[in-house]
């Protein structure tokens, strides 16, 4: 549902942009619309201009800002550039003037409305003033200050004036006559917004009619006025005076105070919960509060529903059973939201997730308080819930396994056991991707501290579920082989992959819980040993999780025999899994591995199976190789490089690059790098897909930069398309080079710069490198040729000026080098003039851009 | 490039510096303070240039400008007959030394090196102008990109990190393992199913506050039931760190090993309990116990304990230096056991009392090997390899037999037979072979210990070389009583 609404909104925005684009084209043939950023799926599907766009023109000195609504950008551009433009070539009607007329009309309308509103306000103020003046005449002379303060507060309702009024009531209560107090009450009862806060506080201080005041406060709470805090405080002082029939309507405001919604402004301080008023009212009028909560939870409006859920969550703090009467309502909203909630057009994805977030929090709190009742209610809904609903429920169960704030561990409660069983149980009955995804979200986390006992108790259940899921996974993979369409194949495989992740999660938790418990570890391995037949994939799941167990000496001892057996066994999958485990061990535990294991790991580099030797390389990458295995490891790694270098038919560049990087950084000698081996590595990098070489060049350049042809290879990487600027890693690698290494390739470097005009950073980088390599003539040539190529348009003028600076600098250094010192003075003059022109241009640009951007755009 | 642009601000300083220097080269222009300010500007700019090479060139130029300023001051002092004018020249030359120390090895500043040479050689004020013009004629690389400046938060974070006083590194060093009163050897022999004393000594750099005890646990790939090695637990010691802790426990190996098995390996790891407490960042020292538990008494290999030990040494050498593949090693050891037994029996029973030929020796050896049940029919006679005919072969491992009837042999003397055997080994695609030599030369003295006649001879020193396990069988010894005569 939210996705549909979002899509509709996006399509509407695209249609509007399409219309505006037409108006822009009709306005002037020089004008165009430019897209900023990437292209989304909806844009591809509809062909509409969706996303941020801006208006542009070669004659426009000030560029435009890209906006989601193109009309905004077009109008801004029009105001800054098109008014009075001599280059405009009109195309046809309707054009941009239509938008301008609409915008101007909307501005006028807005102005008129604001004027009318101000006039109304003035009239109302005059009437109040008149009433106060009459009262002033009939009041004692010393009370005149009250009316002065009221006048001031009415005209300027701010906290300072409120405080003055309240302080007056505190310091001089005797000047508040009964007539005046009655007037103040009447202002509250008429809900005069400017007076509510000050009035409530002042009347409380004056000990005015508490019943009437409480009633006013309850009315304010019922209407949700912005002074709920003060109203609630008043109510809290006079709970016994509350009229029971007024309670249900006030519950919403009380709940919002007890559980304030989080601010959407990331920098705003979270509001402090103020639950005491709700709790006091609940203690005095439990039935009425429940009725209020029921009303909220029976409503279809999202905000009221949120208040209902928040009320339940807040009440659970003082009453463990508070959620029981509302469980069905809460679970119903989560599982059947589409039929129980009215989502209007203003309701987007964010609002929807906030609504469900509140309900999930309430459900989580209920699970903690009354796990059995809550889980039973959930169960009764799950069988008929749609997958989205199930996912929402599971997400609230997930919250039970998350630590909050500074807490590092959880305190196990019966809710955890229930939730764990529910989460694991649902994977054996559901086949829905989203449901599995929600479960993966839980088990992808590390086992929270404090739940080890629970997992040890449920180990058999978790490991049993792992075994059961294996069958489902195999079916999915088998089905995928017979699917007719690519989409079906992808769906089946994706689901199988998710199932695999869940299995990994279950075993990971069990292994983690067994790290410090020999009995649990024994149980884990008994299940592993009991796996029948050729289920290596399942065994691999169990082996892969062992890094979680190998975090204590006992865990290491329990796991190592199985890791070693897997490592020297016949199954390639198990060998690879064992190596992956070793790769993921922390350095402290890797250090404790016996040499027999290190030896087996090293020999795995020679394993003929790709999956195994790749895993072995990963393992070597992440650990220190003991000295006695260094020589052999080095030789085996080099063999791999050779083997992969010679397989041009099927390049595996990612892996080859990893091997080269590992070898160069950990095993190579300076002599090797300067000799044939270095040349081989560079040659291979030159043959690779540039993306892969660029990924690692930063890591190898320090040592490999002295290798033959490294400079040539690195310079060629600059050609790589797809980089608007310059790949930072390649640039750094090139800067590491000695100037003598770059000099022979100066022509190539210069040509790359000249041919890639559209990549802004490439040209200055090339000039830096060329002058750094003492190729001043080439640098001067590049700067001159590039300058000549930049179009001489208003739009490109800033770029030309910047390039001109580079050209002057290059010519300056070339003149110095050639000993033509007499030229320096004229170049200096050119430099000063160009800088002055740039400053003028920037000043002008600043002026053009300084107009306020948040203008009104007609709908 | 993330740092932004620096050219527009940097290059103006470069132009200004050159301009001032050109002006100052004229003897009538006496001002050097502006030149020094320009040098400071270049220095400042060198700090924000992203390209380190260019930044170095700017910094080097800044120093050269200061040297030039000193020379100009010298010239002015001499011309105006100021007191101690030469101090400026000395200052310039001293600065040259400093410059060399800082920039001489910087290849980006090579062009300025010539200028420095001129300054060092300067003797007349008339040369100052030349030096100034030479500096002006040195082109510099163009800086464009500015170095990325770290945000305030990062700086604060790194400063706080720097200022925090770190406690001493928590390390555990294993100092000593003693087994049954003897320091543990690289591979220690322990009799299986017997209790042995194991003593350990460790040094702990400090004791973490929250730690209750330190536990040293043996980590092994062996299944839990095969060994019972002690865990050592230490509570917090009294006194100041570092602490030296000693403890004794009992170790038992529950299973004996076969000749082909690798030694048991136990690596002691150290962890503080509870697990949540700080753990050692480094566990150092020799903490691996490699234990052999072949029971040569209850399951002898050759029947001769000294020879058994030697055979195990041969095995370890072949294995640890990776001189043979596992399968070949197994076959090789299978052959060596009866051959070594023969070598011992040849001495004990005087099996070869006379000179015999190679053919007869081959028959004897063949019969000997065939008697071993694990060899039996798999022993081949005269198979072809490398264009020649080997004497015997077992699972591809060639056995070359030689007889020496003229002079008494030592192991080193057998090197002469290696080439032929190695050819067969290579021809069969192996890396290990066996050479068995009968020494039936006439002897005056008694036999040498049989185990001295067994060893590994190598052809080629590289890792790809071939290893030949050589066994000398001694014969034709005089009767022991003849030595008394």
PDB file of N, CA and C in Angstrom, chain B residues 18-35 68-69 71-77 79-80 128-129 132:
ATOM      1  N   UNK B  18      59.508  35.340  -7.111  1.00  0.00           N
ATOM      2  CA  UNK B  18      60.431  35.471  -8.244  1.00  0.00           C
ATOM      3  C   UNK B  18      60.678  36.937  -8.586  1.00  0.00           C
ATOM      4  N   UNK B  19      59.586  37.696  -8.529  1.00  0.00           N
ATOM      5  CA  UNK B  19      59.689  39.111  -8.868  1.00  0.00           C
ATOM      6  C   UNK B  19      60.637  39.827  -7.880  1.00  0.00           C
ATOM      7  N   UNK B  20      60.425  39.544  -6.604  1.00  0.00           N
ATOM      8  CA  UNK B  20      61.254  40.178  -5.574  1.00  0.00           C
ATOM      9  C   UNK B  20      62.715  39.784  -5.717  1.00  0.00           C
ATOM     10  N   UNK B  21      62.931  38.537  -6.074  1.00  0.00           N
ATOM     11  CA  UNK B  21      64.304  38.052  -6.199  1.00  0.00           C
ATOM     12  C   UNK B  21      65.004  38.705  -7.390  1.00  0.00           C
ATOM     13  N   UNK B  22      64.259  38.827  -8.479  1.00  0.00           N
ATOM     14  CA  UNK B  22      64.826  39.481  -9.658  1.00  0.00           C
ATOM     15  C   UNK B  22      65.207  40.924  -9.329  1.00  0.00           C
ATOM     16  N   UNK B  23      64.290  41.552  -8.582  1.00  0.00           N
ATOM     17  CA  UNK B  23      64.548  42.944  -8.213  1.00  0.00           C
ATOM     18  C   UNK B  23      65.750  43.023  -7.270  1.00  0.00           C
ATOM     19  N   UNK B  24      65.810  42.113  -6.345  1.00  0.00           N
ATOM     20  CA  UNK B  24      66.866  42.152  -5.333  1.00  0.00           C
ATOM     21  C   UNK B  24      68.226  41.787  -5.899  1.00  0.00           C
ATOM     22  N   UNK B  25      68.241  41.133  -7.057  1.00  0.00           N
ATOM     23  CA  UNK B  25      69.529  40.741  -7.633  1.00  0.00           C
ATOM     24  C   UNK B  25      70.321  41.975  -8.055  1.00  0.00           C
ATOM     25  N   UNK B  26      69.578  43.049  -8.272  1.00  0.00           N
ATOM     26  CA  UNK B  26      70.233  44.311  -8.631  1.00  0.00           C
ATOM     27  C   UNK B  26      70.933  44.888  -7.403  1.00  0.00           C
ATOM     28  N   UNK B  27      72.161  45.301  -7.581  1.00  0.00           N
ATOM     29  CA  UNK B  27      72.949  45.769  -6.447  1.00  0.00           C
ATOM     30  C   UNK B  27      72.352  47.006  -5.789  1.00  0.00           C
ATOM     31  N   UNK B  28      71.565  47.778  -6.529  1.00  0.00           N
ATOM     32  CA  UNK B  28      70.970  48.993  -5.963  1.00  0.00           C
ATOM     33  C   UNK B  28      69.761  48.705  -5.074  1.00  0.00           C
ATOM     34  N   UNK B  29      69.220  47.519  -5.217  1.00  0.00           N
ATOM     35  CA  UNK B  29      68.030  47.197  -4.419  1.00  0.00           C
ATOM     36  C   UNK B  29      68.461  46.530  -3.115  1.00  0.00           C
ATOM     37  N   UNK B  30      68.220  47.164  -2.026  1.00  0.00           N
ATOM     38  CA  UNK B  30      68.792  46.658  -0.771  1.00  0.00           C
ATOM     39  C   UNK B  30      67.808  45.893   0.096  1.00  0.00           C
ATOM     40  N   UNK B  31      66.511  45.894  -0.206  1.00  0.00           N
ATOM     41  CA  UNK B  31      65.505  45.316   0.707  1.00  0.00           C
ATOM     42  C   UNK B  31      65.457  43.802   0.651  1.00  0.00           C
ATOM     43  N   UNK B  32      65.599  43.163   1.782  1.00  0.00           N
ATOM     44  CA  UNK B  32      65.491  41.698   1.798  1.00  0.00           C
ATOM     45  C   UNK B  32      64.355  41.223   2.699  1.00  0.00           C
ATOM     46  N   UNK B  33      63.759  42.147   3.471  1.00  0.00           N
ATOM     47  CA  UNK B  33      62.696  41.695   4.384  1.00  0.00           C
ATOM     48  C   UNK B  33      61.483  41.175   3.594  1.00  0.00           C
ATOM     49  N   UNK B  34      61.196  41.835   2.463  1.00  0.00           N
ATOM     50  CA  UNK B  34      60.071  41.359   1.631  1.00  0.00           C
ATOM     51  C   UNK B  34      60.366  39.983   1.051  1.00  0.00           C
ATOM     52  N   UNK B  35      61.639  39.803   0.719  1.00  0.00           N
ATOM     53  CA  UNK B  35      62.033  38.499   0.169  1.00  0.00           C
ATOM     54  C   UNK B  35      61.841  37.404   1.229  1.00  0.00           C
ATOM     55  N   UNK B  68      69.312  33.274  -0.409  1.00  0.00           N
ATOM     56  CA  UNK B  68      69.569  34.395  -1.327  1.00  0.00           C
ATOM     57  C   UNK B  68      69.474  35.724  -0.572  1.00  0.00           C
ATOM     58  N   UNK B  69      68.519  35.821   0.346  1.00  0.00           N
ATOM     59  CA  UNK B  69      68.346  37.058   1.125  1.00  0.00           C
ATOM     60  C   UNK B  69      69.609  37.333   1.947  1.00  0.00           C
ATOM     61  N   UNK B  71      72.639  36.388   1.197  1.00  0.00           N
ATOM     62  CA  UNK B  71      73.695  36.824   0.269  1.00  0.00           C
ATOM     63  C   UNK B  71      73.530  38.294  -0.099  1.00  0.00           C
ATOM     64  N   UNK B  72      72.266  38.683  -0.309  1.00  0.00           N
ATOM     65  CA  UNK B  72      72.015  40.085  -0.678  1.00  0.00           C
ATOM     66  C   UNK B  72      72.403  41.007   0.480  1.00  0.00           C
ATOM     67  N   UNK B  73      72.102  40.535   1.704  1.00  0.00           N
ATOM     68  CA  UNK B  73      72.504  41.320   2.881  1.00  0.00           C
ATOM     69  C   UNK B  73      74.027  41.440   2.966  1.00  0.00           C
ATOM     70  N   UNK B  74      74.677  40.348   2.624  1.00  0.00           N
ATOM     71  CA  UNK B  74      76.164  40.338   2.629  1.00  0.00           C
ATOM     72  C   UNK B  74      76.703  41.395   1.649  1.00  0.00           C
ATOM     73  N   UNK B  75      76.120  41.348   0.437  1.00  0.00           N
ATOM     74  CA  UNK B  75      76.580  42.287  -0.594  1.00  0.00           C
ATOM     75  C   UNK B  75      76.357  43.735  -0.118  1.00  0.00           C
ATOM     76  N   UNK B  76      75.191  43.962   0.436  1.00  0.00           N
ATOM     77  CA  UNK B  76      74.871  45.303   0.906  1.00  0.00           C
ATOM     78  C   UNK B  76      75.864  45.725   2.022  1.00  0.00           C
ATOM     79  N   UNK B  77      76.149  44.798   2.919  1.00  0.00           N
ATOM     80  CA  UNK B  77      77.055  45.083   4.028  1.00  0.00           C
ATOM     81  C   UNK B  77      78.448  45.435   3.554  1.00  0.00           C
ATOM     82  N   UNK B  79      79.261  46.509   0.501  1.00  0.00           N
ATOM     83  CA  UNK B  79      79.222  47.756  -0.266  1.00  0.00           C
ATOM     84  C   UNK B  79      79.137  48.953   0.669  1.00  0.00           C
ATOM     85  N   UNK B  80      78.392  48.828   1.737  1.00  0.00           N
ATOM     86  CA  UNK B  80      78.207  49.954   2.674  1.00  0.00           C
ATOM     87  C   UNK B  80      79.223  49.945   3.810  1.00  0.00           C
ATOM     88  N   UNK B 128      76.756  37.404  -6.519  1.00  0.00           N
ATOM     89  CA  UNK B 128      75.426  37.309  -5.904  1.00  0.00           C
ATOM     90  C   UNK B 128      74.318  37.422  -6.956  1.00  0.00           C
ATOM     91  N   UNK B 129      74.529  38.320  -7.887  1.00  0.00           N
ATOM     92  CA  UNK B 129      73.501  38.509  -8.921  1.00  0.00           C
ATOM     93  C   UNK B 129      73.314  37.223  -9.724  1.00  0.00           C
ATOM     94  N   UNK B 132      71.232  34.884  -7.746  1.00  0.00           N
ATOM     95  CA  UNK B 132      69.808  35.273  -7.735  1.00  0.00           C
ATOM     96  C   UNK B 132      69.137  34.917  -9.058  1.00  0.00           C
TER      97      UNK B 132
END
